[in-house]
mmCIF file with all atom_site columns, C-alpha atoms in Angstrom:
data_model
loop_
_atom_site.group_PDB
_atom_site.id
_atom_site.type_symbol
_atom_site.label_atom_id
_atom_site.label_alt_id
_atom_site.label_comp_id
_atom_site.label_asym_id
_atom_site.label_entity_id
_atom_site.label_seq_id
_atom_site.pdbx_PDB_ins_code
_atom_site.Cartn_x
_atom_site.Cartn_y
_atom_site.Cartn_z
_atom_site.occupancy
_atom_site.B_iso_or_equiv
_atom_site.pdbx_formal_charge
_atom_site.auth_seq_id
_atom_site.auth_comp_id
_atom_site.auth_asym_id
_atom_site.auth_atom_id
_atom_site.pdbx_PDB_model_num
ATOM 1   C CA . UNK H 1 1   ? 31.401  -42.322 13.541  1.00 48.00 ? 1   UNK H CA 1
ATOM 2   C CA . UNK H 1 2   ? 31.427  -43.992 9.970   1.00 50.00 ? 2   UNK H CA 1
ATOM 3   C CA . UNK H 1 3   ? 34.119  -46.084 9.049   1.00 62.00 ? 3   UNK H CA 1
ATOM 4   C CA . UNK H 1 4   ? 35.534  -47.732 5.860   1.00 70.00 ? 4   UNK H CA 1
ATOM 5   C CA . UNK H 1 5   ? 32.905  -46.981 3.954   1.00 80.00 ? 5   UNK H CA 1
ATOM 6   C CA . UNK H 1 6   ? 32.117  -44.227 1.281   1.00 87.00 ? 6   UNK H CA 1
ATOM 7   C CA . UNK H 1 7   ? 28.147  -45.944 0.210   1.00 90.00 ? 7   UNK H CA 1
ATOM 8   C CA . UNK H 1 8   ? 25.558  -46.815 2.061   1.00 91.00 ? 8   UNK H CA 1
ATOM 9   C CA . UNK H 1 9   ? 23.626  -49.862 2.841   1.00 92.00 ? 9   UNK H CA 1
ATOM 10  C CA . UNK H 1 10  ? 21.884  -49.510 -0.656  1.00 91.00 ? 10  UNK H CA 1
ATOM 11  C CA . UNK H 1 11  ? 25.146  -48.438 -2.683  1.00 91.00 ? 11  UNK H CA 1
ATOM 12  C CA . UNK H 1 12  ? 24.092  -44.889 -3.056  1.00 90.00 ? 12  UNK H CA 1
ATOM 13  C CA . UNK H 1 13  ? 27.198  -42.465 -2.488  1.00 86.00 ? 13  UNK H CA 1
ATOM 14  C CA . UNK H 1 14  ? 27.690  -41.039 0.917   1.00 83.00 ? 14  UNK H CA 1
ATOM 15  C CA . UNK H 1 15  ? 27.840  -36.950 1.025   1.00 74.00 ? 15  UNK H CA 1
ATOM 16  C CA . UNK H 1 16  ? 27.632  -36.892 -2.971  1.00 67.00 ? 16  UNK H CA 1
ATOM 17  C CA . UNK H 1 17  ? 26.336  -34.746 -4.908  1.00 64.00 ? 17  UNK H CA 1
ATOM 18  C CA . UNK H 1 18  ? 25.895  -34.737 -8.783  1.00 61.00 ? 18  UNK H CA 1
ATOM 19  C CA . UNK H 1 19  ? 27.810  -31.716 -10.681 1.00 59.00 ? 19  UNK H CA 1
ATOM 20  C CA . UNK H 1 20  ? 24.209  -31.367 -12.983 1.00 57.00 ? 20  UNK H CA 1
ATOM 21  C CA . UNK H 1 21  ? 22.094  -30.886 -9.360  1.00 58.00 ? 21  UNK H CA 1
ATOM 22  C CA . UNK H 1 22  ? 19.818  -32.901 -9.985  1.00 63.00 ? 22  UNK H CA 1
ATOM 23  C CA . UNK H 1 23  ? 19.300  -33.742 -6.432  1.00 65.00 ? 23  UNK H CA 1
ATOM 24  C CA . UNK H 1 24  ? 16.604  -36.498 -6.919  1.00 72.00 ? 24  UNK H CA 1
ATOM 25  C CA . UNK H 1 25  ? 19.335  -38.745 -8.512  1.00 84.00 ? 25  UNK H CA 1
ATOM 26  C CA . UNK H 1 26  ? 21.008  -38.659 -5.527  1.00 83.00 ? 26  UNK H CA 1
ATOM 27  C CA . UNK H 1 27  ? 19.542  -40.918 -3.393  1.00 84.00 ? 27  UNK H CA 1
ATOM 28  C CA . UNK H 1 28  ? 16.803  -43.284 -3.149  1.00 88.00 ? 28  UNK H CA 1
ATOM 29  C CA . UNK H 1 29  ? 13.395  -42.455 -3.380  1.00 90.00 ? 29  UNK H CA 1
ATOM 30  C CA . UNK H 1 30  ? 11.100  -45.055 -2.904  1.00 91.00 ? 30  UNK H CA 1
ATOM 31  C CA . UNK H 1 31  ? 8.489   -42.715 -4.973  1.00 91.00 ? 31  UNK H CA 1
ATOM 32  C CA . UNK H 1 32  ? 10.247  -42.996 -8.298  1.00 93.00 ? 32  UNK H CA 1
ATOM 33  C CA . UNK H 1 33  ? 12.194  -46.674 -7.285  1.00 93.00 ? 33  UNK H CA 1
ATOM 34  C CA . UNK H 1 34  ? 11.959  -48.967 -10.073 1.00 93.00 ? 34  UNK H CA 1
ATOM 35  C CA . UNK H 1 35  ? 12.124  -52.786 -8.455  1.00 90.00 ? 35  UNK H CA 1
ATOM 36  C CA . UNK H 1 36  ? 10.340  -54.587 -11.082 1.00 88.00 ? 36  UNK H CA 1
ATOM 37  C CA . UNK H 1 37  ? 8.649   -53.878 -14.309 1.00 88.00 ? 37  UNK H CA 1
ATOM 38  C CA . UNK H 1 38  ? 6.769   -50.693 -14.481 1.00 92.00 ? 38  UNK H CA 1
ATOM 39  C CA . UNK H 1 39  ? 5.089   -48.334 -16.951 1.00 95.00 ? 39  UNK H CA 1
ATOM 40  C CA . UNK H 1 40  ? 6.605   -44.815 -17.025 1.00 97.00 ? 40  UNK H CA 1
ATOM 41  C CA . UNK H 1 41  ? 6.012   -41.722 -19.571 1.00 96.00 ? 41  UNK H CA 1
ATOM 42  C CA . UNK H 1 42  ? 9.280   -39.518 -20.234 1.00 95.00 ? 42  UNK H CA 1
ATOM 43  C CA . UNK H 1 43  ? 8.702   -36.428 -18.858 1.00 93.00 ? 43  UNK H CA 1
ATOM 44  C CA . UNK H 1 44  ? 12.099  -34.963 -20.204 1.00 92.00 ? 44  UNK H CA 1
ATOM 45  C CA . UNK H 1 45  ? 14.660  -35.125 -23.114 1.00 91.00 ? 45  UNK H CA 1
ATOM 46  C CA . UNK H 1 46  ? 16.569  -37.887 -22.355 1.00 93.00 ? 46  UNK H CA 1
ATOM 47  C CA . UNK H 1 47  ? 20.536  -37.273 -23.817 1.00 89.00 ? 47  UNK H CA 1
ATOM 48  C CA . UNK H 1 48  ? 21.349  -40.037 -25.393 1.00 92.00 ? 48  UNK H CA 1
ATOM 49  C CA . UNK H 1 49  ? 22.156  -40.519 -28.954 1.00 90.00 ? 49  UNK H CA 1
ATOM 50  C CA . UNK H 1 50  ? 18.893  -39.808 -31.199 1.00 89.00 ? 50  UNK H CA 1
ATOM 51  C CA . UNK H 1 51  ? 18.512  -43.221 -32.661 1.00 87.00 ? 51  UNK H CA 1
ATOM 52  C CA . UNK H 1 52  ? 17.749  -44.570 -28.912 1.00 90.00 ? 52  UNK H CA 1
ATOM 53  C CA . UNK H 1 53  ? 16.488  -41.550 -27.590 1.00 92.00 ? 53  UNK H CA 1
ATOM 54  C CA . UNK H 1 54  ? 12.491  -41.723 -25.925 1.00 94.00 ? 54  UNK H CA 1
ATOM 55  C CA . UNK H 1 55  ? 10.165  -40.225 -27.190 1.00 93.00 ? 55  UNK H CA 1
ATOM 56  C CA . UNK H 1 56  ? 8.874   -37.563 -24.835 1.00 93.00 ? 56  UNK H CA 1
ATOM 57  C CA . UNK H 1 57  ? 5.895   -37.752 -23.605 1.00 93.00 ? 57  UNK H CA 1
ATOM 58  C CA . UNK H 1 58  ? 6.607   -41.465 -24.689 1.00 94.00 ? 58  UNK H CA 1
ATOM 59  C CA . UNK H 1 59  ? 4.971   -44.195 -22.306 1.00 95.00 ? 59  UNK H CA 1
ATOM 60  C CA . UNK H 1 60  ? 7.922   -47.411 -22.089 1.00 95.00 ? 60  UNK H CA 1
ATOM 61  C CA . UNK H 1 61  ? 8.072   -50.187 -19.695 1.00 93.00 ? 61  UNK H CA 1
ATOM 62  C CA . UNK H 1 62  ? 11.323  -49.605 -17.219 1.00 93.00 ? 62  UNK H CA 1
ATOM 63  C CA . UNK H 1 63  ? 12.681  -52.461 -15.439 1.00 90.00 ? 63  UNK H CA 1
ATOM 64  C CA . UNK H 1 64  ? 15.263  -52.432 -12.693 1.00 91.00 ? 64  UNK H CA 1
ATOM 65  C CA . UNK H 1 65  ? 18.824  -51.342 -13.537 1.00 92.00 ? 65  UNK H CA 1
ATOM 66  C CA . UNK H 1 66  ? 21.019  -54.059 -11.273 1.00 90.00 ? 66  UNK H CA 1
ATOM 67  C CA . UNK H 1 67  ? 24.885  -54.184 -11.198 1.00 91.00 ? 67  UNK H CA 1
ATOM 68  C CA . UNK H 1 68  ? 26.853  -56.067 -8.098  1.00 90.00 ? 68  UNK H CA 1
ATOM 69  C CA . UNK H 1 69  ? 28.699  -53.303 -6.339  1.00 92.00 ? 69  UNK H CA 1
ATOM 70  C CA . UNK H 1 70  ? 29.715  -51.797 -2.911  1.00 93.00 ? 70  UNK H CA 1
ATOM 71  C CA . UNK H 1 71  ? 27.439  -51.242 -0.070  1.00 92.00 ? 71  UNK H CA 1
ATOM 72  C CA . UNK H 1 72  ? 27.659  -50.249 3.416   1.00 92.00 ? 72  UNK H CA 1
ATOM 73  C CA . UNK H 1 73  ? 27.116  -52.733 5.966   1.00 93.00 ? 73  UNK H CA 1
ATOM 74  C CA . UNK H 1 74  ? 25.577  -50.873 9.428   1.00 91.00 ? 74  UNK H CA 1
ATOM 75  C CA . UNK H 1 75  ? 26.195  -52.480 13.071  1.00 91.00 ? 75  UNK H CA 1
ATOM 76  C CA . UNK H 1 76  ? 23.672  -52.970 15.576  1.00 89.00 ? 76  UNK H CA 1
ATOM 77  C CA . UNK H 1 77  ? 24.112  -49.236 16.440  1.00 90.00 ? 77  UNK H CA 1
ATOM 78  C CA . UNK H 1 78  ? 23.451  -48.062 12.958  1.00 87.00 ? 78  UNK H CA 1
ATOM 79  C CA . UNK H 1 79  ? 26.581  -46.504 12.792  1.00 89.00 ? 79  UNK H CA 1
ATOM 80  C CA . UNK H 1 80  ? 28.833  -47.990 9.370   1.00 90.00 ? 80  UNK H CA 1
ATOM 81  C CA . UNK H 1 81  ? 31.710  -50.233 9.954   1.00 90.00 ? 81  UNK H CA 1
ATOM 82  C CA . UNK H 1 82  ? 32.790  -51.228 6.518   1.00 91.00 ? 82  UNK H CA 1
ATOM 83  C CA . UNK H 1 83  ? 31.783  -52.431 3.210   1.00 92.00 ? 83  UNK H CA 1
ATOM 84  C CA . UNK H 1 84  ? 30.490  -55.384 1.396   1.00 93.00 ? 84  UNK H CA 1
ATOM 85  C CA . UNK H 1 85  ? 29.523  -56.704 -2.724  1.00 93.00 ? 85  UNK H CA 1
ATOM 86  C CA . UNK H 1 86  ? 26.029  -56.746 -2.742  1.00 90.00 ? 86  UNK H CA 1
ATOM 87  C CA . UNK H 1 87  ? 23.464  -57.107 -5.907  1.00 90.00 ? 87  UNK H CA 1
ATOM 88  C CA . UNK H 1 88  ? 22.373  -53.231 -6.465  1.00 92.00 ? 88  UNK H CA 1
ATOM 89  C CA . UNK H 1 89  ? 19.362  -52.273 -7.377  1.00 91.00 ? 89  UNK H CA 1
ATOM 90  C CA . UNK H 1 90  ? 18.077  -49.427 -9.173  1.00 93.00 ? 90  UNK H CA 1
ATOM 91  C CA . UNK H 1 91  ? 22.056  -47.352 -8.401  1.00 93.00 ? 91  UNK H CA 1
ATOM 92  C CA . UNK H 1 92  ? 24.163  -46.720 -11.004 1.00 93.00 ? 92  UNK H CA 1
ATOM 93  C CA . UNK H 1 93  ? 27.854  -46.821 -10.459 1.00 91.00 ? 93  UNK H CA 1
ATOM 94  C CA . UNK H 1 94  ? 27.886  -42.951 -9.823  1.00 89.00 ? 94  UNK H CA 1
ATOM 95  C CA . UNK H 1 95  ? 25.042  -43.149 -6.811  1.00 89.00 ? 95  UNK H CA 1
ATOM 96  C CA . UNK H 1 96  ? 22.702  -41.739 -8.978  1.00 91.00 ? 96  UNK H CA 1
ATOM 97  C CA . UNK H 1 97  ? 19.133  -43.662 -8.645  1.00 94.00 ? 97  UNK H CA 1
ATOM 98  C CA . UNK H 1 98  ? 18.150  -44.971 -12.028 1.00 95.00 ? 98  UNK H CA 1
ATOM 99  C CA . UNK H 1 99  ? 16.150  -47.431 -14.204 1.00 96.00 ? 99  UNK H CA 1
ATOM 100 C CA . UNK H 1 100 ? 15.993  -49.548 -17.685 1.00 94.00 ? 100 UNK H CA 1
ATOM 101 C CA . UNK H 1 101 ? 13.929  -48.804 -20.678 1.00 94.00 ? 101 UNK H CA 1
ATOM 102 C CA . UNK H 1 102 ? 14.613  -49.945 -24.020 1.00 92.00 ? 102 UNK H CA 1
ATOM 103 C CA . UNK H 1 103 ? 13.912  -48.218 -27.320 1.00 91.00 ? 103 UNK H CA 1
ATOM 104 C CA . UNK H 1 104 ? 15.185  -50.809 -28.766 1.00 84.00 ? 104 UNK H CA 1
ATOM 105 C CA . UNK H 1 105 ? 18.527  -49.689 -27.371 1.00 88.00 ? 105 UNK H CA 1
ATOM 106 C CA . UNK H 1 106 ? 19.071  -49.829 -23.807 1.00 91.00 ? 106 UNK H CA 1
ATOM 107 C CA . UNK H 1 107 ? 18.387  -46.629 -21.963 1.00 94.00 ? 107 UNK H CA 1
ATOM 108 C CA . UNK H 1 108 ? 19.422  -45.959 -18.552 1.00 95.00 ? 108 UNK H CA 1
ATOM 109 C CA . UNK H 1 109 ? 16.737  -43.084 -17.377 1.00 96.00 ? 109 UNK H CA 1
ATOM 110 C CA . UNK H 1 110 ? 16.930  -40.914 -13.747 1.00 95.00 ? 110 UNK H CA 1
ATOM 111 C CA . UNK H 1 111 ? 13.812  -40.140 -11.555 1.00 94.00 ? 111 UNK H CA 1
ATOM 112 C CA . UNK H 1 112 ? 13.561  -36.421 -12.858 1.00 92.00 ? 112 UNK H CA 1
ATOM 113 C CA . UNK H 1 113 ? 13.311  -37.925 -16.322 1.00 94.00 ? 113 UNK H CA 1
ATOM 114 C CA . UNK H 1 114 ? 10.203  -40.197 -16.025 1.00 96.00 ? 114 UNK H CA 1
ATOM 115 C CA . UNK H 1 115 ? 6.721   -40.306 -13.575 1.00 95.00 ? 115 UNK H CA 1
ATOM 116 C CA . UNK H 1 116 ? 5.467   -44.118 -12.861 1.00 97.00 ? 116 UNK H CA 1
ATOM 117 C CA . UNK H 1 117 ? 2.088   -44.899 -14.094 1.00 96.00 ? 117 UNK H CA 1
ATOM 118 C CA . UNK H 1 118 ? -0.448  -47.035 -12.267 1.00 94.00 ? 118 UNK H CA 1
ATOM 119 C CA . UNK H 1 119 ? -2.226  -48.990 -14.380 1.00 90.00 ? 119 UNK H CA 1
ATOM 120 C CA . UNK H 1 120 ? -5.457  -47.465 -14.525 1.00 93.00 ? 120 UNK H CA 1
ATOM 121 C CA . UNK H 1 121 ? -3.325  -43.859 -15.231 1.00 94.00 ? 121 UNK H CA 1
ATOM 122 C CA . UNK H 1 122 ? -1.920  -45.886 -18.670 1.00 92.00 ? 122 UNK H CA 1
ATOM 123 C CA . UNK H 1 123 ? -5.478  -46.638 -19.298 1.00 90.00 ? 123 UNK H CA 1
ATOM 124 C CA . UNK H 1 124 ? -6.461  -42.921 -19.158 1.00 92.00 ? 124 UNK H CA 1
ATOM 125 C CA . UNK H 1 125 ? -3.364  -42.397 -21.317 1.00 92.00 ? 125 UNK H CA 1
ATOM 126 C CA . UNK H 1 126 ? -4.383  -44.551 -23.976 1.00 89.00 ? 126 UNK H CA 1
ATOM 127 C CA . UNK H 1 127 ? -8.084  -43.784 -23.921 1.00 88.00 ? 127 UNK H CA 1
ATOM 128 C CA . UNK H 1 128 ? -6.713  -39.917 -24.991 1.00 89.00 ? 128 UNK H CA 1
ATOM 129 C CA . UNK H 1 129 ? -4.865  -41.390 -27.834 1.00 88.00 ? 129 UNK H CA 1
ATOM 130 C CA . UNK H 1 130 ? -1.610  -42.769 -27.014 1.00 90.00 ? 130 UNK H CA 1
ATOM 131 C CA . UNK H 1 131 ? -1.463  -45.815 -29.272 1.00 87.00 ? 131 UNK H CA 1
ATOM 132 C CA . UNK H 1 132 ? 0.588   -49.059 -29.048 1.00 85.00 ? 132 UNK H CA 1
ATOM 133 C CA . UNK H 1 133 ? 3.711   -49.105 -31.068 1.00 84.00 ? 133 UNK H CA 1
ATOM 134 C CA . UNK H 1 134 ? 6.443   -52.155 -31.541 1.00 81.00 ? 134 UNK H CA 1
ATOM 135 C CA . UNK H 1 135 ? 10.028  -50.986 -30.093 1.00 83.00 ? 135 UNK H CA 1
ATOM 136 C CA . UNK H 1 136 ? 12.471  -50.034 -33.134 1.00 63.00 ? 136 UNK H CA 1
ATOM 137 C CA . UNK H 1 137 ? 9.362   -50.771 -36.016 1.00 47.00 ? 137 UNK H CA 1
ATOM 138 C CA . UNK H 1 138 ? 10.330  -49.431 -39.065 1.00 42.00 ? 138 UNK H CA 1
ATOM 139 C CA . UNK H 1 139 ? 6.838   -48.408 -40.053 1.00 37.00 ? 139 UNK H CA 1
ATOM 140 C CA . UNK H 1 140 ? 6.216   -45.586 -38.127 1.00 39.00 ? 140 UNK H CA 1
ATOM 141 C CA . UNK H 1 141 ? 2.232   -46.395 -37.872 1.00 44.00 ? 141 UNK H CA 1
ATOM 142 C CA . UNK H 1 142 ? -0.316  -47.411 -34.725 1.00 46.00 ? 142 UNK H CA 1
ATOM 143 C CA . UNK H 1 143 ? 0.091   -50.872 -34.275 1.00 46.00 ? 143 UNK H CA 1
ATOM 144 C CA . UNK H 1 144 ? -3.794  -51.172 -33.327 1.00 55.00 ? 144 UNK H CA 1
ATOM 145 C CA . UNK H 1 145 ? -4.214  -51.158 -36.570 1.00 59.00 ? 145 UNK H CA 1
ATOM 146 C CA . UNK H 1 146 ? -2.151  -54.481 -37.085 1.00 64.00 ? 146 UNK H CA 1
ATOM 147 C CA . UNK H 1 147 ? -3.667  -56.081 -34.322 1.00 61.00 ? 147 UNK H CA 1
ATOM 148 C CA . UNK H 1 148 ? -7.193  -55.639 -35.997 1.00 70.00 ? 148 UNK H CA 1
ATOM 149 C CA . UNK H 1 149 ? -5.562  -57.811 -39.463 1.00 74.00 ? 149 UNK H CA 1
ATOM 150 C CA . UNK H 1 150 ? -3.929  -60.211 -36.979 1.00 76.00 ? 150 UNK H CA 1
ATOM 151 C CA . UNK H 1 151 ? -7.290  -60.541 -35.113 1.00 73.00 ? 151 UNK H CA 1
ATOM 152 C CA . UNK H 1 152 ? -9.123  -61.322 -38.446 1.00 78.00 ? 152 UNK H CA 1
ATOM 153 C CA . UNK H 1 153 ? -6.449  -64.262 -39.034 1.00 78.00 ? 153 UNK H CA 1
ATOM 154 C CA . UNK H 1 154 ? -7.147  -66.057 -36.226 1.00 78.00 ? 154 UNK H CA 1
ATOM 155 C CA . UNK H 1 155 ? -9.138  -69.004 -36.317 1.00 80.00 ? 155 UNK H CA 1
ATOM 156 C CA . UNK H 1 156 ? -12.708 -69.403 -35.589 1.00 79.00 ? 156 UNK H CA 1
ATOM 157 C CA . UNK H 1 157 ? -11.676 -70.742 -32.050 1.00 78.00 ? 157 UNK H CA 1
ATOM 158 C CA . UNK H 1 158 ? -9.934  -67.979 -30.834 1.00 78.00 ? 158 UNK H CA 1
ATOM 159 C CA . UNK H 1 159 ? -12.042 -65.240 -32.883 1.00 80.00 ? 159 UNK H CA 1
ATOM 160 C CA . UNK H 1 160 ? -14.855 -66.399 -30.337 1.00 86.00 ? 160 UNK H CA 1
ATOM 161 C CA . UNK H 1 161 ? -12.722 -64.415 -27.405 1.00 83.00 ? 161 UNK H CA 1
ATOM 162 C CA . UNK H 1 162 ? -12.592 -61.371 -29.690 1.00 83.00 ? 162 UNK H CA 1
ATOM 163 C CA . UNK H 1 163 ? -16.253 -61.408 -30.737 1.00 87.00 ? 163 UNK H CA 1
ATOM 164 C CA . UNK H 1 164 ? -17.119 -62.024 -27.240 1.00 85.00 ? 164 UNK H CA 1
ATOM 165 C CA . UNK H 1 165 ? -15.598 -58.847 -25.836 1.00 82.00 ? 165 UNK H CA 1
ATOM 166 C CA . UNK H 1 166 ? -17.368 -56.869 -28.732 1.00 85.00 ? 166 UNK H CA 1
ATOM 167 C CA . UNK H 1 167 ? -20.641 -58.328 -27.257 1.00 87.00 ? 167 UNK H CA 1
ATOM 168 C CA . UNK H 1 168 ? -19.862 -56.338 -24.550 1.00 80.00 ? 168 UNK H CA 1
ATOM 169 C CA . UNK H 1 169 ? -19.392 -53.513 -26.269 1.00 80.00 ? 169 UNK H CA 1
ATOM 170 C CA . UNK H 1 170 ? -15.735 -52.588 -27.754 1.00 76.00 ? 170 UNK H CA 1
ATOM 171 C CA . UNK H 1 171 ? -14.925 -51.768 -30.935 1.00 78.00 ? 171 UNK H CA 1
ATOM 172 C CA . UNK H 1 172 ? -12.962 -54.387 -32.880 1.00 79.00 ? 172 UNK H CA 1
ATOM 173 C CA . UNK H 1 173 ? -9.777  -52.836 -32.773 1.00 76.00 ? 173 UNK H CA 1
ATOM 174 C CA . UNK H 1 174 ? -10.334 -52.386 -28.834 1.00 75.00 ? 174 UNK H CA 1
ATOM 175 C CA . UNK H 1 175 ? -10.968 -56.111 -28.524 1.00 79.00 ? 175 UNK H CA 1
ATOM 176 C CA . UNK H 1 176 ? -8.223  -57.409 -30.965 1.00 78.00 ? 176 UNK H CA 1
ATOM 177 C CA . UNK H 1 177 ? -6.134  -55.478 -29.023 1.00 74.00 ? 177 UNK H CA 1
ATOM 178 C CA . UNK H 1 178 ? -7.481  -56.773 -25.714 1.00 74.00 ? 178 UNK H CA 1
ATOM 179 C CA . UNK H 1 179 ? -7.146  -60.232 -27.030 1.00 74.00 ? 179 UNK H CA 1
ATOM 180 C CA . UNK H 1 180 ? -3.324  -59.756 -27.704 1.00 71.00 ? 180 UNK H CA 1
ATOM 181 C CA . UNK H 1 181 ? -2.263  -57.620 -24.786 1.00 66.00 ? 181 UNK H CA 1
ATOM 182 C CA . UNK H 1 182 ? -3.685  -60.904 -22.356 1.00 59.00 ? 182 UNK H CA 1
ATOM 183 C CA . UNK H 1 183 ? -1.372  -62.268 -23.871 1.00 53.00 ? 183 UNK H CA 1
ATOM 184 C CA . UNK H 1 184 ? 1.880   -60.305 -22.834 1.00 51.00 ? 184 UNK H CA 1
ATOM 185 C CA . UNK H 1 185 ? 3.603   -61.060 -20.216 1.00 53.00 ? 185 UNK H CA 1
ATOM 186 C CA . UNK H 1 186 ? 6.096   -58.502 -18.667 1.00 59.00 ? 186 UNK H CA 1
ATOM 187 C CA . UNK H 1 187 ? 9.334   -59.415 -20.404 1.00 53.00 ? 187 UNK H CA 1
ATOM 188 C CA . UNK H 1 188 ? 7.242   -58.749 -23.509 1.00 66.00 ? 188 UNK H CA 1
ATOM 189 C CA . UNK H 1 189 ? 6.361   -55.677 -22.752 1.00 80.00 ? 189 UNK H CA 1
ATOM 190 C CA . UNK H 1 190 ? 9.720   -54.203 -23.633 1.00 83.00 ? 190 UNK H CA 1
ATOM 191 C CA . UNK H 1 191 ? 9.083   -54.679 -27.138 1.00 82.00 ? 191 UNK H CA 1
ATOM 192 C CA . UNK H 1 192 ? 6.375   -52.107 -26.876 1.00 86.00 ? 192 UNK H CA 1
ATOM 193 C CA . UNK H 1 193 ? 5.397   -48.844 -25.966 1.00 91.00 ? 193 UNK H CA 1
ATOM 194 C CA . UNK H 1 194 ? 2.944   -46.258 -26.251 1.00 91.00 ? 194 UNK H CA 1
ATOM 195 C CA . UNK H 1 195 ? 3.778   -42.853 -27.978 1.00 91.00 ? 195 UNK H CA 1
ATOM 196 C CA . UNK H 1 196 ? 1.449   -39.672 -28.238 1.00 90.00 ? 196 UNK H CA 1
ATOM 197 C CA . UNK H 1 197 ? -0.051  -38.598 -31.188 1.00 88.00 ? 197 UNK H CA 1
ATOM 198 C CA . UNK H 1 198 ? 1.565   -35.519 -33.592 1.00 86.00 ? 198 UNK H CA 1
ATOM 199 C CA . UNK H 1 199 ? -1.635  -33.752 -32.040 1.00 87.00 ? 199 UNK H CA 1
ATOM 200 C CA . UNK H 1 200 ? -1.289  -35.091 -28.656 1.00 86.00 ? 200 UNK H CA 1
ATOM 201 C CA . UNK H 1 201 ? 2.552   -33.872 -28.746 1.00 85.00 ? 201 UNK H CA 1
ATOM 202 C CA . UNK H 1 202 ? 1.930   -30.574 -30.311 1.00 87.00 ? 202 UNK H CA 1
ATOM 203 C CA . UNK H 1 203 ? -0.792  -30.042 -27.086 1.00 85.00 ? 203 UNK H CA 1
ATOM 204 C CA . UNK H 1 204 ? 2.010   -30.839 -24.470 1.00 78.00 ? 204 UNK H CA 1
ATOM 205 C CA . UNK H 1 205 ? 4.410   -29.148 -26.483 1.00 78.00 ? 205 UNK H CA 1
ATOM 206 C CA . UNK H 1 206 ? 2.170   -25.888 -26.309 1.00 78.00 ? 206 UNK H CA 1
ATOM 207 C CA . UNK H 1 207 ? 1.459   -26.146 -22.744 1.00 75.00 ? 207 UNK H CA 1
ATOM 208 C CA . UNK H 1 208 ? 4.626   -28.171 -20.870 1.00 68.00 ? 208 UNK H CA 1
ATOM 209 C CA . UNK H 1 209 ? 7.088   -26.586 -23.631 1.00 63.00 ? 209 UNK H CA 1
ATOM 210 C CA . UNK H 1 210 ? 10.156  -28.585 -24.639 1.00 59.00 ? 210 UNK H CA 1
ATOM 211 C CA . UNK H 1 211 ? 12.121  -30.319 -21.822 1.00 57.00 ? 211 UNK H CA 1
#
């Protein structure tokens, strides 16, 4: 018989259930848990104000959402027998199972919102023509094309690496933009995303219709 306790051992709300639902917020799903940095594409309107809205379709790096908060603390039996503050991961203060993207406002996303990409799936992505953009740039443009004038900067030194990878056969825009992404690390990757062409969007548009 559970006592004291109204969460469970991971903070998600016991017998809850959202007024939208949207059942997959409810608890946790280990398929669509964010516990470190991962890509995701926005699979559905996101409401939030438009200036920090996603784009859909979008492709952003999420990161855990963590808050201290209640959980339930289980004995030997299983059964609950009270409560205790905990570090939370990926559960809002609602229950609802969530995650962190940034656009370049914070944006607190739910698992029917998003799908998790595995790297080589954001390769495919980007080889169809999603193209890099910098999080909250004013000019609305591909940032490969950037990293191609950056690349040309560089000194003669570091231009070996580039001309290197075209030796094996990539463009120069590919390899500048090689060259720079070796260089990110995951905090960086917040400041960027990768957003569908007007083409690309019209297609899922046509064929997913607006979400």
């Amino acid at each position: 018989m559970r006592r004291n306790t109204t969460v469970d051992e991971y903070g998600f709300k016991l017998d809850y259930r959202d007024i939208w639902g949207c059942d997959s917020r409810e608890h946790r799903d280990e398929r669509t848990l964010i516990t470190e940095g991962k890509w995701v594409i926005i699979i559905k309107s996101v409401s939030v104000s438009e200036f920090a809205r996603p784009q859909l379709y979008g492709i952003y790096w999420a990161v855990p959402y963590v808050r201290e908060g209640k959980a339930g603390v289980k004995d030997k039996t299983g059964q609950y027998i009270g409560e205790e503050i905990k570090q939370l991961v990926g559960v809002d203060e609602y229950g609802r199972q969530c995650a962190t993207i940034y656009t370049p406002e914070e944006v607190r996303i739910f698992p029917d919102e998003y799908t998790i990409l595995t790297p080589e799936r954001l390769e495919e992505y980007k080889q169809l023509g999603w193209y890099m953009q910098e999080i909250g740039a004013k000019v609305q443009q591909p940032l490969n094309m950037e990293i191609v004038n950056e690349g040309r900067a560089l000194v003669e030194e570091e231009r070996e690496v580039i001309w290197a990878l075209m030796l094996d056969g990539l463009t120069e825009q590919q390899a500048c933009e090689e060259y720079f992404l070796t260089h990110h690390t995951d905090y960086q990757n917040t400041n960027i995303c990768y957003l569908p062409t007007a083409e690309i969007l019209a297609e899922a548009m046509a064929w997913f219709g607006e979400r």
